[in-house]
Tab-separated table of C-alpha atoms in Angstrom:
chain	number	residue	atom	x	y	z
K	805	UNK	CA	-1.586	6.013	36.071
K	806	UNK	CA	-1.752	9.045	33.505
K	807	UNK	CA	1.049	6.865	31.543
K	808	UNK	CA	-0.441	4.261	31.471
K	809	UNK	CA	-4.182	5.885	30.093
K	810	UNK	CA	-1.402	7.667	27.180
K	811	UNK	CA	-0.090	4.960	26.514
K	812	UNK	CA	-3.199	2.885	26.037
K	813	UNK	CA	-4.436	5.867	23.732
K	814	UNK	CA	-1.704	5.659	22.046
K	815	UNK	CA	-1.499	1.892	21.349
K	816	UNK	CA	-5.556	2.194	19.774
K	817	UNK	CA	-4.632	5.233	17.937
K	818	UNK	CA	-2.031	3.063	16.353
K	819	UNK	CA	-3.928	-0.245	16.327
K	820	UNK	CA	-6.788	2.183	13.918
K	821	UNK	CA	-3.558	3.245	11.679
K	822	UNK	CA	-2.587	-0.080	11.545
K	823	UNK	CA	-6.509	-1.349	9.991
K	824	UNK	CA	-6.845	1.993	8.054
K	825	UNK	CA	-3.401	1.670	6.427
K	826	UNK	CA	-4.098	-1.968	5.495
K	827	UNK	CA	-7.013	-1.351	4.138
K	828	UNK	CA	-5.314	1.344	1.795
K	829	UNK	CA	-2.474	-0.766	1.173
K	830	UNK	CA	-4.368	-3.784	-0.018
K	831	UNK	CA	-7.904	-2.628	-1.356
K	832	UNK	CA	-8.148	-2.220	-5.226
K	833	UNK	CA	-9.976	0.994	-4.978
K	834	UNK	CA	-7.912	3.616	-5.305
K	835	UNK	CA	-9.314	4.815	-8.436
K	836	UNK	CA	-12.754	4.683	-10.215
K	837	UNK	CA	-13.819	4.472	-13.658
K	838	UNK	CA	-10.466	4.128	-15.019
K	839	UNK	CA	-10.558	2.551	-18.852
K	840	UNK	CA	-10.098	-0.982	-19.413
K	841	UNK	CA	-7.227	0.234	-22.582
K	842	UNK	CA	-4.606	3.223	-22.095
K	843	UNK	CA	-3.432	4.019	-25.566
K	844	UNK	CA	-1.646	7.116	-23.904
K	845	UNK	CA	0.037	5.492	-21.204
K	846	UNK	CA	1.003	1.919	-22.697
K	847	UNK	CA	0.783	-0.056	-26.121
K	848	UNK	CA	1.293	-3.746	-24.116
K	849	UNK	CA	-1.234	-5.541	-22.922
K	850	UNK	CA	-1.503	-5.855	-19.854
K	851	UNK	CA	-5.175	-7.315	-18.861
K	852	UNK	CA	-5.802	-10.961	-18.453
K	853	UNK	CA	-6.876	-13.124	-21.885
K	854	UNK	CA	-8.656	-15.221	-19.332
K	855	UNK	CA	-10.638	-12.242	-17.999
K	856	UNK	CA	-14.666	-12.482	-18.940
K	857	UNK	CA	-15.848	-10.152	-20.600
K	858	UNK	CA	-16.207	-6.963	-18.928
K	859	UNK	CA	-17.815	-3.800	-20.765
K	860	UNK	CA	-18.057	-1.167	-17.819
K	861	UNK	CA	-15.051	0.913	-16.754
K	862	UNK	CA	-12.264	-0.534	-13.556
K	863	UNK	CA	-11.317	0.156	-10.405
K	864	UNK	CA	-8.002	0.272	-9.431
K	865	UNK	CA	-5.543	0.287	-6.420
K	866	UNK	CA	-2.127	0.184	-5.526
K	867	UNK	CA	-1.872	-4.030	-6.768
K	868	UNK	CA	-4.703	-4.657	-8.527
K	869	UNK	CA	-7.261	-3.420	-11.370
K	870	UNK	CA	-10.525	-4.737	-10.816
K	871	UNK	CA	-13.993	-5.195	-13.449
K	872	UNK	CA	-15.570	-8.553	-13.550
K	873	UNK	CA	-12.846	-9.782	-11.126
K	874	UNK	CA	-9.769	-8.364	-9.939
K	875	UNK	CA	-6.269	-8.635	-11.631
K	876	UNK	CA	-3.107	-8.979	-9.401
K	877	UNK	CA	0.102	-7.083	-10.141
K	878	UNK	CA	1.583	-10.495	-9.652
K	879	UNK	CA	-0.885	-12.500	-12.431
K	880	UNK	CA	0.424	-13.311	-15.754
K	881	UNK	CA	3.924	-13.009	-15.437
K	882	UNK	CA	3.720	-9.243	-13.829
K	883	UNK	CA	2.121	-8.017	-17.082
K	884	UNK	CA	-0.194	-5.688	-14.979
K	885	UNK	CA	2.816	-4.008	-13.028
K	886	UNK	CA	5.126	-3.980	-16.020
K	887	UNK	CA	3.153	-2.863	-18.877
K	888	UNK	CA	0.798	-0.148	-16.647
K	889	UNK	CA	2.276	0.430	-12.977
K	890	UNK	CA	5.705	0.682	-14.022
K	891	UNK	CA	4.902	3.214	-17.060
K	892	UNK	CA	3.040	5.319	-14.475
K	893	UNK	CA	5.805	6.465	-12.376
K	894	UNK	CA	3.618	8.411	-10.384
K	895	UNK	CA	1.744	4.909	-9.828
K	896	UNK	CA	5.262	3.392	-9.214
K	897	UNK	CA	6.649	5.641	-6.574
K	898	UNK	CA	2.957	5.429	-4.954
K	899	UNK	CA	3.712	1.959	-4.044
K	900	UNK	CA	7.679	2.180	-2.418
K	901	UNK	CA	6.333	5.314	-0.501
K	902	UNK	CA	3.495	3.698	0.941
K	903	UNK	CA	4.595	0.182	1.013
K	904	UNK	CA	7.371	2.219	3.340
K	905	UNK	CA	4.676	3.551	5.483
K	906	UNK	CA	2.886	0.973	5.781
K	907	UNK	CA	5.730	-0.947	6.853
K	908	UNK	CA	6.902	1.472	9.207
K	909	UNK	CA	3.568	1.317	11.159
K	910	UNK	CA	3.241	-2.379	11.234
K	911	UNK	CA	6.383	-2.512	12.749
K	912	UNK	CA	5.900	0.264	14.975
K	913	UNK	CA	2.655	-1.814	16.111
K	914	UNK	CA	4.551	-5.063	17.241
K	915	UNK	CA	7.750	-2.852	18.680
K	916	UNK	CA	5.302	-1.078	21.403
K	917	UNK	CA	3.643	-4.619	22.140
K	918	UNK	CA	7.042	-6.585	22.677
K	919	UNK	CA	8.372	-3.211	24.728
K	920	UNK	CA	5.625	-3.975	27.403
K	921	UNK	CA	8.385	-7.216	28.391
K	922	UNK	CA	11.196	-4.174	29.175
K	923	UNK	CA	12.207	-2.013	31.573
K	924	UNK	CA	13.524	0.435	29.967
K	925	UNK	CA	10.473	2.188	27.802
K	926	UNK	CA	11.772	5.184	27.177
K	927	UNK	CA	14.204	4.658	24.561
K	928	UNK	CA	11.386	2.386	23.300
K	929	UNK	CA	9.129	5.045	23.175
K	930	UNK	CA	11.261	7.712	21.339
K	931	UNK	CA	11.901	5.154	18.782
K	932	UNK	CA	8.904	4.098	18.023
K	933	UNK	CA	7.770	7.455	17.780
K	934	UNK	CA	10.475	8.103	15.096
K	935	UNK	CA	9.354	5.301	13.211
K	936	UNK	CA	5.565	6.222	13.020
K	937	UNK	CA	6.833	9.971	12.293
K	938	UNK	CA	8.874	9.146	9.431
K	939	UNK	CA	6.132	6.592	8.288
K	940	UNK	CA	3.107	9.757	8.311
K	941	UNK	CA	6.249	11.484	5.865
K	942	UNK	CA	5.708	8.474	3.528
K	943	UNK	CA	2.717	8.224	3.508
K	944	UNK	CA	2.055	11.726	3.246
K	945	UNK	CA	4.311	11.689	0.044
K	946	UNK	CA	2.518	9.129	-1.589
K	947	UNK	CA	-0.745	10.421	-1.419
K	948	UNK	CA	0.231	13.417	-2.948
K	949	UNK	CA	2.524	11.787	-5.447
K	950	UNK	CA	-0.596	9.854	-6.310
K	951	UNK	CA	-3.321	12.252	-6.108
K	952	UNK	CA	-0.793	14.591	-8.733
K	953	UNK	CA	-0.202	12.095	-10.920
K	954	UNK	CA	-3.534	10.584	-10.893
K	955	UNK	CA	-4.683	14.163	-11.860
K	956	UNK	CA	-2.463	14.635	-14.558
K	957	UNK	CA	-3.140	11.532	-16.165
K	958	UNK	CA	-6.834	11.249	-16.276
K	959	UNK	CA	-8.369	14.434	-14.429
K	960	UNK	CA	-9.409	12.545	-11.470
K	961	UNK	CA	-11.804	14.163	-9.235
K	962	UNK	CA	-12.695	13.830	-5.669
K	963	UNK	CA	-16.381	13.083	-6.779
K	964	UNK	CA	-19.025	11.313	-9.275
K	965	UNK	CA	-20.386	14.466	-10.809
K	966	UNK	CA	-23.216	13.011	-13.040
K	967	UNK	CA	-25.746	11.761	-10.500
K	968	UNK	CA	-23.589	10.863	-7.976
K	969	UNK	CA	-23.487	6.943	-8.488
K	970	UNK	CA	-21.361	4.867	-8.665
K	971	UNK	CA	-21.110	3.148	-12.180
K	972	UNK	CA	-22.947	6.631	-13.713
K	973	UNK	CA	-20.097	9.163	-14.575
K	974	UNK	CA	-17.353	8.920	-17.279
K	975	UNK	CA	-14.871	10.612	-15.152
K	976	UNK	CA	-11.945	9.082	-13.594
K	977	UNK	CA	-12.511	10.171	-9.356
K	978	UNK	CA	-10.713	8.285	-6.254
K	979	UNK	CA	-12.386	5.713	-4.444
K	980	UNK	CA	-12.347	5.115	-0.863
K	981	UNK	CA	-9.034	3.553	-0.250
K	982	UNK	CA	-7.218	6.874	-1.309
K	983	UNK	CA	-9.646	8.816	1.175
K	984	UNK	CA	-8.896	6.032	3.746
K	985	UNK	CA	-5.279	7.101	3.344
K	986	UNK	CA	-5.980	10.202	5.257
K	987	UNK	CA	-7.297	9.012	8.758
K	988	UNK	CA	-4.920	6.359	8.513
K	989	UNK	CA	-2.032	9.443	8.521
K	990	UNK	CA	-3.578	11.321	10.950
K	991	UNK	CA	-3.905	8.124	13.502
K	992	UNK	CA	-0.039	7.783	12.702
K	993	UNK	CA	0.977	11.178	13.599
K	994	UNK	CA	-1.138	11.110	16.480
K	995	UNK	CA	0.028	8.071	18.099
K	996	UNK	CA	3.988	9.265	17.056
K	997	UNK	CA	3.058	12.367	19.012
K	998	UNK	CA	1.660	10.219	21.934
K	999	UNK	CA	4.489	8.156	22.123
K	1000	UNK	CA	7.283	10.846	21.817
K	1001	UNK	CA	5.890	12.673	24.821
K	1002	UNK	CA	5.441	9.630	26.824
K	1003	UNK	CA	9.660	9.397	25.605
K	1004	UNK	CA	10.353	12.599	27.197
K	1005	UNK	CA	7.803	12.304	30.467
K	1006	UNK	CA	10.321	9.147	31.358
K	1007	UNK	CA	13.149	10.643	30.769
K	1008	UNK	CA	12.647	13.379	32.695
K	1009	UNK	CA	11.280	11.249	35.828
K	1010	UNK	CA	14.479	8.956	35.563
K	1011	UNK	CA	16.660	11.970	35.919
């Protein structure tokens, strides 16, 4: 019975990492108030020709910059991830790291579903707590990776600090998909932790 209510915790734990790490992994706001040219960082263009006319500043996330409407990595022949994420290694490395971790929990999602057909859990459990562990690594690394380079490149801070609005500050700050980043890793580790003592427990009991 106590197995079962851990494992149950568990499995929501990890359903929440699952949402929160989407969310990250998908949403365009990573950044705010990022400039719609970066002399410093690339001399290509890389926005849209088709884009209307936008005069305030973009948001940006792992795929996509965003003003009037939002610009795919994938749109116009990849000239948004060539000519900007690429340059931005920082931005790069952001992407395999969490792309890896957001993987990694995905899969660690369906693998404690389909293990509820077996027998034999234990192994099941130990290895899907490896694979949620290594994931929080991941994404822990690209996080920081990104909240270094993000500060290196424009000063980003974790706040508006002219009025506290939205569209009112020049500074470059992150938005809420980099904050979301953070109970999405602690949801991971939580349910890794879960699921690697529910490993041991049946082990254990076997023997």
């Amino acid at each position: 019975m106590a197995r079962g209510g851990l494992f149950a915790t568990a499995s929501v734990l990890l359903s929440g990492a699952v949402i929160a790490c989407g969310l990250s992994f998908f949403g365009p706001f990573w950044l705010q108030n990022v400039k719609a040219t970066e002399p410093d960082v690339t001399d290509k263009p890389y926005l849209l020709p088709s884009l209307p006319a936008w005069t305030g500043n973009y948001s940006r996330g792992l795929w996509a910059q965003c003003g009037s409407r939002c610009q795919w990595f994938w749109e116009n022949e990849y000239s948004l991830q060539k000519n900007l994420f690429t340059p931005l290694k920082w931005h790069l490395a952001t992407q395999v790291l969490y792309f890896v971790g957001a993987a990694l929990v995905l899969v660690g999602e369906i693998v404690s579903r389909i293990q509820l057909c077996w027998e034999e859990r234990n192994a099941v459990y130990r290895s899907v707590s490896g694979l949620l562990i290594f994931s929080f690594v991941c994404q822990t690394s690209a996080v920081a990776v990104f909240g270094g380079g993000a500060w290196n490149t424009y000063a980003a801070k974790s706040l508006p600090l002219e009025n506290y609005r939205w569209q009112s500050t020049s500074d470059v700050y992150f938005h809420w998909c980099f904050w979301m980043t953070i109970p999405g890793g602690v949801l991971t580790l939580a349910s890794a932790l879960i699921f690697l003592f529910l490993g041991c427990c049946c082990r254990r009991q076997m023997k």
